[in-house]
Short mmCIF file of C-alpha atoms and ligand atoms in Angstrom, two decimals:
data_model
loop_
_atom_site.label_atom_id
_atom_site.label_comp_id
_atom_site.label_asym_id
_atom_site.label_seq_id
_atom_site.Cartn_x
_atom_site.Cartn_y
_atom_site.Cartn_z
CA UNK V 1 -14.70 35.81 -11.30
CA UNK V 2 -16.10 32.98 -13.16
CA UNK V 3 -13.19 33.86 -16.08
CA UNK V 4 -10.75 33.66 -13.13
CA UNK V 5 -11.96 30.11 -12.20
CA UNK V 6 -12.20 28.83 -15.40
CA UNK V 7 -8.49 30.06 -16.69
CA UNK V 8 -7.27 28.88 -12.83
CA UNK V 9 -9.16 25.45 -13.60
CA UNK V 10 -7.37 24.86 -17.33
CA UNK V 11 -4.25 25.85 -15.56
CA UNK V 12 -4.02 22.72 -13.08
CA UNK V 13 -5.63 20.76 -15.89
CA UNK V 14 -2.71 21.53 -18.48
CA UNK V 15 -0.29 20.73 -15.48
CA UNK V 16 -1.89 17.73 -14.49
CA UNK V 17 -1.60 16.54 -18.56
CA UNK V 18 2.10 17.38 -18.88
CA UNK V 19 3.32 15.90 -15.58
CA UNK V 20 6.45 14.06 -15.80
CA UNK V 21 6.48 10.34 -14.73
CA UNK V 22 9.40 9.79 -12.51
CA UNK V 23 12.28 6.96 -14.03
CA UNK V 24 13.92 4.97 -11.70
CA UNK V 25 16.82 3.27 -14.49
CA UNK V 26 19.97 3.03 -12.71
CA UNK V 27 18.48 4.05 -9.43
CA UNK V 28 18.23 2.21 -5.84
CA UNK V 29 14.80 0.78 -5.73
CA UNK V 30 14.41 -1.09 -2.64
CA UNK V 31 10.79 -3.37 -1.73
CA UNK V 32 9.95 -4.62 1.30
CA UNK V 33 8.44 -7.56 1.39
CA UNK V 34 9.70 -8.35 -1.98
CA UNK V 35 10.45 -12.15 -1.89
CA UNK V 36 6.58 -12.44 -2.20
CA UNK V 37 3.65 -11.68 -3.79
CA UNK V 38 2.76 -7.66 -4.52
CA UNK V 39 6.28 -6.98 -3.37
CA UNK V 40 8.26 -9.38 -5.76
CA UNK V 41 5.77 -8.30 -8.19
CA UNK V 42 6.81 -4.53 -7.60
CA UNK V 43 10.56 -5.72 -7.70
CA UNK V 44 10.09 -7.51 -10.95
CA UNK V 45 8.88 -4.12 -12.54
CA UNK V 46 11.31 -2.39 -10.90
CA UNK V 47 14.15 -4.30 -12.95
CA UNK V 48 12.03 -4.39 -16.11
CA UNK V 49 12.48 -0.28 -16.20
CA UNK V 50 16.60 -0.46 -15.68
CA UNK V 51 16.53 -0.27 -11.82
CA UNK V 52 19.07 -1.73 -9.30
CA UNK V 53 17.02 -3.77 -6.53
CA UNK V 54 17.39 -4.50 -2.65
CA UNK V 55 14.60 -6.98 -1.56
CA UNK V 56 14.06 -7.22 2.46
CA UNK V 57 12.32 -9.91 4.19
CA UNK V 58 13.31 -12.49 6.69
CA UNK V 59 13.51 -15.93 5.41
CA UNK V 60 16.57 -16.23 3.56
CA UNK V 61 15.64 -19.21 1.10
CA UNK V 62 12.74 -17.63 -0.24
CA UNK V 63 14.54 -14.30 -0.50
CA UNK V 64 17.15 -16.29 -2.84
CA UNK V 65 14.65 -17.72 -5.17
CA UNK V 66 12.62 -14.24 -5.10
CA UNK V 67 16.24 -12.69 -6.15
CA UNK V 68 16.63 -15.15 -9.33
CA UNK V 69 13.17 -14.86 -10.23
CA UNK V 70 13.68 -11.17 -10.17
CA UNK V 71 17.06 -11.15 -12.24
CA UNK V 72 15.52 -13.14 -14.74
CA UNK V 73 13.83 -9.96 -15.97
CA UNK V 74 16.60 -7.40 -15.38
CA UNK V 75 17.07 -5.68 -18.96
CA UNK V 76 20.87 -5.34 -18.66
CA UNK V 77 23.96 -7.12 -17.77
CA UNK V 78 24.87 -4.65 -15.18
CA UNK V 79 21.95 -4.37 -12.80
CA UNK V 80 22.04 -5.40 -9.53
CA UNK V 81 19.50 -7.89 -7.55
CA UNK V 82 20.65 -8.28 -3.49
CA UNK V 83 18.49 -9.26 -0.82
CA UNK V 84 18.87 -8.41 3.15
CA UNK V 85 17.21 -10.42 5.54
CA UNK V 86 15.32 -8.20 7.78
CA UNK V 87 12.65 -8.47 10.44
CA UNK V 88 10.68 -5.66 10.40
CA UNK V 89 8.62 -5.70 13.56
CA UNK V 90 11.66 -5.11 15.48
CA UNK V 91 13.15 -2.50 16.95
CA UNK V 92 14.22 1.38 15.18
CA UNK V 93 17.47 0.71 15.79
CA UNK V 94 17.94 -2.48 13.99
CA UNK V 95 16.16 -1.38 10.53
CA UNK V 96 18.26 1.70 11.22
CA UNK V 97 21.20 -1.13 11.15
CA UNK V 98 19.93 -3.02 8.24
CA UNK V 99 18.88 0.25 6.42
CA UNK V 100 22.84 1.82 6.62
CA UNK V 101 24.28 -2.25 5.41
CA UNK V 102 21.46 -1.96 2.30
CA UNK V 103 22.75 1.49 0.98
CA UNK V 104 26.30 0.67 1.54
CA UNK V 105 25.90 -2.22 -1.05
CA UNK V 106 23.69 -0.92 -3.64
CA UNK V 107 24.12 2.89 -2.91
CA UNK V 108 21.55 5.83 -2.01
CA UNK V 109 17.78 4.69 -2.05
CA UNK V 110 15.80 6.62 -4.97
CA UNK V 111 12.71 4.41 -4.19
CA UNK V 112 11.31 2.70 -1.22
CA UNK V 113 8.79 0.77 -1.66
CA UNK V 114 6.96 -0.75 1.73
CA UNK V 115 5.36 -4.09 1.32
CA UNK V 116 6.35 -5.90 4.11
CA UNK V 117 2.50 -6.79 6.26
CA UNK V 118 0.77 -9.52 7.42
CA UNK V 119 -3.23 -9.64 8.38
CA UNK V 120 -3.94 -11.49 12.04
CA UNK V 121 -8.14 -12.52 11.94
CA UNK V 122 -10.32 -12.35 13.95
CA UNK V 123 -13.56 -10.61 16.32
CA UNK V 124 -11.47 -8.17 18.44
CA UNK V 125 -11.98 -9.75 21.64
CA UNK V 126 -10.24 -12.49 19.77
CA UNK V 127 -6.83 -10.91 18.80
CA UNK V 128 -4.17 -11.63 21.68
CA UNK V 129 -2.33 -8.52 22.72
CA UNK V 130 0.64 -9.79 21.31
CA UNK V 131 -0.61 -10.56 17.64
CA UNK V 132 -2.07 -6.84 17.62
CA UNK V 133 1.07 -5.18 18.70
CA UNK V 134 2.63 -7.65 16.33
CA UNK V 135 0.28 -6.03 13.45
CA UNK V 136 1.19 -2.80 14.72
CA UNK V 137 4.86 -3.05 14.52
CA UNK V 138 5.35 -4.88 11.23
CA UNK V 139 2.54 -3.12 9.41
CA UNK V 140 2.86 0.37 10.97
CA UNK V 141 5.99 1.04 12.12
CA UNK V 142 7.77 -1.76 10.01
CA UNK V 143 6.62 1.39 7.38
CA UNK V 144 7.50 4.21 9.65
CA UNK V 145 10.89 3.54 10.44
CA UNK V 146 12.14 2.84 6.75
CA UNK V 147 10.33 5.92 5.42
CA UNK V 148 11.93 8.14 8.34
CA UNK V 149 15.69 6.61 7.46
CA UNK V 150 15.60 7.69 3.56
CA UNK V 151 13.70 11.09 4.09
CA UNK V 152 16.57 13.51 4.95
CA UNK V 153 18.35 12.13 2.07
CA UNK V 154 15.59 12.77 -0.46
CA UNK V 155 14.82 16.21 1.23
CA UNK V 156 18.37 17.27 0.17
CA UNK V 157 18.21 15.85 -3.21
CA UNK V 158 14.69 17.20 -3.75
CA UNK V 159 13.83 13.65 -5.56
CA UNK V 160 12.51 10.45 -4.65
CA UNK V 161 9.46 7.81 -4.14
CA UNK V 162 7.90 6.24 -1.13
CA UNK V 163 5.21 4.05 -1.08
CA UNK V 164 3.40 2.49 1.44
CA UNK V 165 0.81 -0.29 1.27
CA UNK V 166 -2.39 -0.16 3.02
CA UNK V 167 -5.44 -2.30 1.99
CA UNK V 168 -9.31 -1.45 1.07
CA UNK V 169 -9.41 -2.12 4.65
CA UNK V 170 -7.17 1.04 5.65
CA UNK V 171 -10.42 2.85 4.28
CA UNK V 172 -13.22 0.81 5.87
CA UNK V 173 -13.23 -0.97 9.20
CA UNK V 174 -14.27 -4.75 8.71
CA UNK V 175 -15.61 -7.57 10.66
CA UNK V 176 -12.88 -10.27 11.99
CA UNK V 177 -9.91 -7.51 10.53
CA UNK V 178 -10.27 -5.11 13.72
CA UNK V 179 -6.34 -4.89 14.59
CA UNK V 180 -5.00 -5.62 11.23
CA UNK V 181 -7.46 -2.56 9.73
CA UNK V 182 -6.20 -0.19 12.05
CA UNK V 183 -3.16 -1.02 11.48
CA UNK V 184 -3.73 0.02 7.35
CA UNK V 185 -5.57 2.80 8.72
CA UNK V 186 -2.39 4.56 10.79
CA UNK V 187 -0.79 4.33 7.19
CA UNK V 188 -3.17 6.72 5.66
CA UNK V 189 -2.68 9.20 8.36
CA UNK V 190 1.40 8.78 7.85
CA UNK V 191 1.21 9.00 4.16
CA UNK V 192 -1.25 12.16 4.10
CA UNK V 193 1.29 14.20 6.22
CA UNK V 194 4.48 12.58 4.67
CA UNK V 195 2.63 13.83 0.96
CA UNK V 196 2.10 17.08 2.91
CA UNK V 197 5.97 17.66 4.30
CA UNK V 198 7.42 15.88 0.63
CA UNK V 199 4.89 17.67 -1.99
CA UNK V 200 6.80 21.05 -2.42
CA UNK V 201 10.41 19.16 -2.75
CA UNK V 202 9.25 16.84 -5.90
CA UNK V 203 9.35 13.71 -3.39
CA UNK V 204 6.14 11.05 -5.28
CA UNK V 205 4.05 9.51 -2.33
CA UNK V 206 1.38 6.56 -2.86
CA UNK V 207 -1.34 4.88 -0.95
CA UNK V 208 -1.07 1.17 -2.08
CA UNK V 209 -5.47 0.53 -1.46
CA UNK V 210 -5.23 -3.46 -2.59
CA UNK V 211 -8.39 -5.32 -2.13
CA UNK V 212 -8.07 -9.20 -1.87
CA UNK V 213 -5.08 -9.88 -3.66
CA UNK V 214 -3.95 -14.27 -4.62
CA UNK V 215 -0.62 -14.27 -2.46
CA UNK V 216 0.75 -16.74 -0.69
CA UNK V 217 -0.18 -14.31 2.25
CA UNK V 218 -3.41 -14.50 1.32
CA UNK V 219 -3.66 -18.19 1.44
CA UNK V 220 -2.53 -18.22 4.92
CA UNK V 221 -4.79 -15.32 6.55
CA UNK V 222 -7.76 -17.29 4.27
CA UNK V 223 -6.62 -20.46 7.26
CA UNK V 224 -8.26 -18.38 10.41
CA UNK V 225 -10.29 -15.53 8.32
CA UNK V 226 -13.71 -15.81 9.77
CA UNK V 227 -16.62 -16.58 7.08
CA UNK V 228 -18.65 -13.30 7.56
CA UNK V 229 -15.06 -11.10 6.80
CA UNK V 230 -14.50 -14.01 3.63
CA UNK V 231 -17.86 -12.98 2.49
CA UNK V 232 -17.40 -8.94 2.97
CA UNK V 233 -13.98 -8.73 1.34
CA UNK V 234 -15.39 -11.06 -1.72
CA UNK V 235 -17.70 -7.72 -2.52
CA UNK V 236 -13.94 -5.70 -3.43
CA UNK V 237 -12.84 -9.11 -5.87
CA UNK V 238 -9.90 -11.14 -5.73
CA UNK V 239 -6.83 -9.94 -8.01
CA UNK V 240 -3.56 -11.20 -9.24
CA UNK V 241 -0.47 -10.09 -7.30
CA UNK V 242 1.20 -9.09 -10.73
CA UNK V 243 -1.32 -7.08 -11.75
CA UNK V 244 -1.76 -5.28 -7.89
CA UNK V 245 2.26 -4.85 -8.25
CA UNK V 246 2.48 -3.08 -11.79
CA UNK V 247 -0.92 -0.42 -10.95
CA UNK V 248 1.62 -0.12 -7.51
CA UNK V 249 4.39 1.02 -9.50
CA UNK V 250 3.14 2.95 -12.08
CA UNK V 251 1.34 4.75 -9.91
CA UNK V 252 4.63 5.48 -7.85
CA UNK V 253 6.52 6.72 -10.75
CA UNK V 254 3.54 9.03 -11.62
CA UNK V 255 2.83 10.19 -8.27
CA UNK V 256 -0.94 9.32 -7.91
CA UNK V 257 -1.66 9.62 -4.18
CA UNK V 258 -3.91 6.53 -4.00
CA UNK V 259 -3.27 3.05 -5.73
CA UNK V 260 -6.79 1.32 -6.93
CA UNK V 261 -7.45 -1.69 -8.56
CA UNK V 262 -10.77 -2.31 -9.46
CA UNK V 263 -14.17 -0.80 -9.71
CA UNK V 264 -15.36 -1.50 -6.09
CA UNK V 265 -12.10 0.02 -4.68
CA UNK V 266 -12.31 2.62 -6.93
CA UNK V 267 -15.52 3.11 -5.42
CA UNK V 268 -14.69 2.88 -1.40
CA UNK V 269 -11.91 5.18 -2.81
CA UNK V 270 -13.98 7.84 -4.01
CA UNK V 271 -16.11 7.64 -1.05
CA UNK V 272 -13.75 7.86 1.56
CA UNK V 273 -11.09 10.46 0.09
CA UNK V 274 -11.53 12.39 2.33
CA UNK V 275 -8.66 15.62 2.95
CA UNK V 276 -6.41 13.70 0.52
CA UNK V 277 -3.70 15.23 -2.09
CA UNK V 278 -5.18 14.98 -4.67
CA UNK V 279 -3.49 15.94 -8.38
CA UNK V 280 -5.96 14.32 -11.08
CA UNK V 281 -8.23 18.03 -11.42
CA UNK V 282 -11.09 15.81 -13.82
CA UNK V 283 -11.10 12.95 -10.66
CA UNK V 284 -11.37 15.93 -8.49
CA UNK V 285 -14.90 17.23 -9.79
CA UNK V 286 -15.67 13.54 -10.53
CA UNK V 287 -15.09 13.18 -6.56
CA UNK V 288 -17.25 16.57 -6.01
CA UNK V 289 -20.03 15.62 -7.92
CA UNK V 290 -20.96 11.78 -6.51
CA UNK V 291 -19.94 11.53 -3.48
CA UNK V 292 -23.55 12.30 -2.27
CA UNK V 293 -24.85 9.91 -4.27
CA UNK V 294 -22.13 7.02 -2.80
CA UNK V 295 -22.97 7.82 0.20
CA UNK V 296 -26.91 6.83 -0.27
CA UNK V 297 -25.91 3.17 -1.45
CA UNK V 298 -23.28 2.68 1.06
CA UNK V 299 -26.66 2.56 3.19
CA UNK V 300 -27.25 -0.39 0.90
CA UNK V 301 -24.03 -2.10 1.13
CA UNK V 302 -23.66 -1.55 4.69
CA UNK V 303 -27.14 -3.35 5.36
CA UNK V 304 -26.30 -5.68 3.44
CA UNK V 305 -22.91 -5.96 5.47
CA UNK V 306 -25.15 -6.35 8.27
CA UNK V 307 -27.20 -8.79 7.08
CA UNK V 308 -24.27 -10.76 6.39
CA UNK V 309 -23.19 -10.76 9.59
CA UNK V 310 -26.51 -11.48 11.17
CA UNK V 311 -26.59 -14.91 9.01
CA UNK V 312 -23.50 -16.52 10.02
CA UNK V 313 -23.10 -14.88 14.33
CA UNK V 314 -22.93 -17.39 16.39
CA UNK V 315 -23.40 -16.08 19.98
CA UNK V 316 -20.48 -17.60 22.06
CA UNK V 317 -21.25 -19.62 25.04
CA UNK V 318 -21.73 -18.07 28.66
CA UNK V 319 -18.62 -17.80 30.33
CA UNK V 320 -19.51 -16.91 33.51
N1 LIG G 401 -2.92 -10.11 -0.39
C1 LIG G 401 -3.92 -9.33 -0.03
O1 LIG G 401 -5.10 -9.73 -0.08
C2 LIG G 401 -3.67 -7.93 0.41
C3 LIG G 401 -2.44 -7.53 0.88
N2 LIG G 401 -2.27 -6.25 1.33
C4 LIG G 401 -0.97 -5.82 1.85
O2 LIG G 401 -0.01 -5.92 0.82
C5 LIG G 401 1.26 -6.24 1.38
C6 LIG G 401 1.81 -7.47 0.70
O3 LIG G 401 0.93 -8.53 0.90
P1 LIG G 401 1.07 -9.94 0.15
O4 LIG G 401 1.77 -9.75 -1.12
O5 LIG G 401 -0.26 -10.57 0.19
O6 LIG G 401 1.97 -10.69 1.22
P2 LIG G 401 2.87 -12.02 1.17
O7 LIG G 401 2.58 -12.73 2.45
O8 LIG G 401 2.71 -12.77 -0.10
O9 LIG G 401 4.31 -11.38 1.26
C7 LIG G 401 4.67 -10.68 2.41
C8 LIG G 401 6.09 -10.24 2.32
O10 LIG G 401 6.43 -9.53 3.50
C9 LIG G 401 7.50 -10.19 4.16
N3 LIG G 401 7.35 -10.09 5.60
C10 LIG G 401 6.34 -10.60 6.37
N4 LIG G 401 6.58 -10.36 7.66
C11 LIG G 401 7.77 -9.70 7.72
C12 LIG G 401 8.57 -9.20 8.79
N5 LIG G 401 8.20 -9.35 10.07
N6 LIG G 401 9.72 -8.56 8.49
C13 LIG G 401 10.11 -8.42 7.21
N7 LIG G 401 9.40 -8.89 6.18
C14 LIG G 401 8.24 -9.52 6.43
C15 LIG G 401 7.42 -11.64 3.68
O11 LIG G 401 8.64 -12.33 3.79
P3 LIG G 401 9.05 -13.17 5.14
O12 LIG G 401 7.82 -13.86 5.63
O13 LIG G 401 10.14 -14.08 4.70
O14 LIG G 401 9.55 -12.16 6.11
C16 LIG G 401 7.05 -11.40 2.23
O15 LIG G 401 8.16 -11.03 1.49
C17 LIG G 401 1.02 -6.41 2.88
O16 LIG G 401 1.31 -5.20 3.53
C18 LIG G 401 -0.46 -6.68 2.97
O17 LIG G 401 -1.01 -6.28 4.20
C19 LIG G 401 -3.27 -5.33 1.29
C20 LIG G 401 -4.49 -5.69 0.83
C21 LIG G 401 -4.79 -7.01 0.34
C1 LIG G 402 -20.47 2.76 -2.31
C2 LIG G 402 -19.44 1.96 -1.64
C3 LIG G 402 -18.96 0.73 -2.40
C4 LIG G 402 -18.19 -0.13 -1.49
C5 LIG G 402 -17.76 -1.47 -2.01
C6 LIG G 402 -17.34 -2.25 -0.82
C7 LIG G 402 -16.34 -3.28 -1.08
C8 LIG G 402 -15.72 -3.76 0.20
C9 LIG G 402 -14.49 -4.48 -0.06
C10 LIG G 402 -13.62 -4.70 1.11
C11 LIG G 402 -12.39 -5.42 0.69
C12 LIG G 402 -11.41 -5.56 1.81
C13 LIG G 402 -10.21 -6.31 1.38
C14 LIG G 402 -9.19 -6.33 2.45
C15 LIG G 402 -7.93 -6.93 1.90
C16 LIG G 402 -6.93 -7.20 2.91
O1 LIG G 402 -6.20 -6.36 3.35
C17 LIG G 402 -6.98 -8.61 3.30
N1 LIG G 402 -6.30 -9.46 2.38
C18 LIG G 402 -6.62 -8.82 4.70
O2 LIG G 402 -7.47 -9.85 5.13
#
């Protein structure tokens, strides 16, 4: 039995090793969100390894200057750059639209890459019901509906990458991000059974788990973030965008399941994997082995969380 295990164990090991890294020179790579921050970082690597890029956001200007910054690293002549403005809290039907004009320019998508998300602040009571079906639709199904147009496509060819970018918060409700964390959270759910249906036909899935990254996204949500969730997300770090965008995409290419930056996340990651796909066997028994342990001190961090909160609530005034 135990010989069984242990040739079974070196087995997944050895495949794990020799797994081949996906190469997306030539190919479609479209990024959501890709006239800023982790997305035009994403797009910028995208071009560095040969690939043909659609960007999609809404404002037009800063799609053009994301587009030239983005040629500027192309490694060839021939590659193409284009940008399709796109808002992506509408309706199914109209990224349907905009999906159909993107391929017709730049040809079948090999990679899609979702970016596109804002965070709304605030306690929940807060949040009007408008800005959280606003989070919903862009974050959610501004994910959903671009994932569900390329699938049949990459079913038949039995290739292709989808990403889709949560946050640290997608693993761990916080304090003023109630809407916006839910939000992240539906994403895990989606990419867990999109790994599931994909897995068998060679199509790469990966969480994007950012923690604070320096966007100009982040800048704004900083304007209305209330201090106790400033002081909760500082615990995960701030990072660059550029390096959030390259761990995004190699881990894309390689087909890791989750995409960490950081020892923190890494951390929250290991704690809350959960019934993930997983492929790394050795982060497997690593997972196995302390994840009773994590659990102890998150006692510790969430008192501390606590505690935090205690010193800055302000009880609100009667209102009736
Ligand atoms: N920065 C951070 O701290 C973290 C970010 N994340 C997630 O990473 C992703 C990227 O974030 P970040 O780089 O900070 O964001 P930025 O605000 O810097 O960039 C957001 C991009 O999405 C586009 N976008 C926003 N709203 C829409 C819309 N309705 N339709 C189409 N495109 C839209 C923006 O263009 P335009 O406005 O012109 O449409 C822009 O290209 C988001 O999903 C975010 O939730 C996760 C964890 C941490
Ligand atoms: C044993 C357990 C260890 C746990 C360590 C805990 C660290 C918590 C970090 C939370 C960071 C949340 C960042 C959200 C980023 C985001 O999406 C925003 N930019 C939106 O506001």
């Amino acid at each position: 039995m135990i010989i069984i295990l242990v040739i079974f164990f070196h087995i997944i090991i050895f495949q794990w090793l020799t797994r081949k890294k996906k190469n997306v020179d030539g190919k479609h790579v479209v990024v959501t969100g890709g006239s800023s921050g982790i997305g035009l970082w994403v797009a910028i690597n995208a071009v560095r390894k040969g690939a043909d890029v659609t960007i999609v956001a809404r404002n037009v200007r800063i799609l053009e200057k994301a587009v030239a910054v983005i040629k500027e690293n192309c490694i060839r002549d021939d590659q193409k750059v284009e940008y399709y403005s796109l808002d992506l809290s509408k309706e199914h039907e109209i990224i349907e639209k905009g999906f159909n004009d993107i391929e017709a320019k730049l040809g079948d998508i090999y990679m899609l890459v979702n970016c596109a998300g804002q965070a709304l602040c605030g306690v929940i009571e807060d949040v009007k019901p408008e800005d959280a079906r606003f989070l919903m639709n862009l974050n959610y199904f501004g994910t959903l509906y671009p994932i569900q147009y390329v699938l049949p496509k990459m079913k038949v060819k039995k290739d292709g990458i989808i990403v889709l970018t949560s946050s640290q918060a997608g693993l761990m409700g916080i304090y003023g991000l109630g809407p916006y964390s839910a939000a992240k959270f539906a994403l895990r759910g989606l990419a867990e059974a999109l790994s599931m249906e994909t897995k068998h036909l060679g199509i790469n899935v990966t969480l994007g788990l950012p923690a604070d990254t320096d966007t100009p996204g982040f800048a704004n949500e900083q304007k209305s973030k209330p201090k106790i969730t400033q002081e909760i997300c500082s615990g995960g770090g701030l990072f660059k965008p550029e390096d959030v965008g390259k761990k995004l995409f190699e881990d894309a290419l390689k087909g890791n399941f989750f995409s960490i930056l950081g020892f923190e996340s890494w951390i929250l990651s290991i704690l809350c994997v959960g019934m993930s796909p997983w492929k790394n066997p050795l982060l497997g028994i690593l997972q196995s082995y302390v994840m009773g342990a994590l659990r102890m001190i998150s006692f510790v961090i969430q008192w501390n969380f606590g505690r935090i909160v205690k010193k800055y609530y302000q009880p609100k005034e009667k209102t009736n």
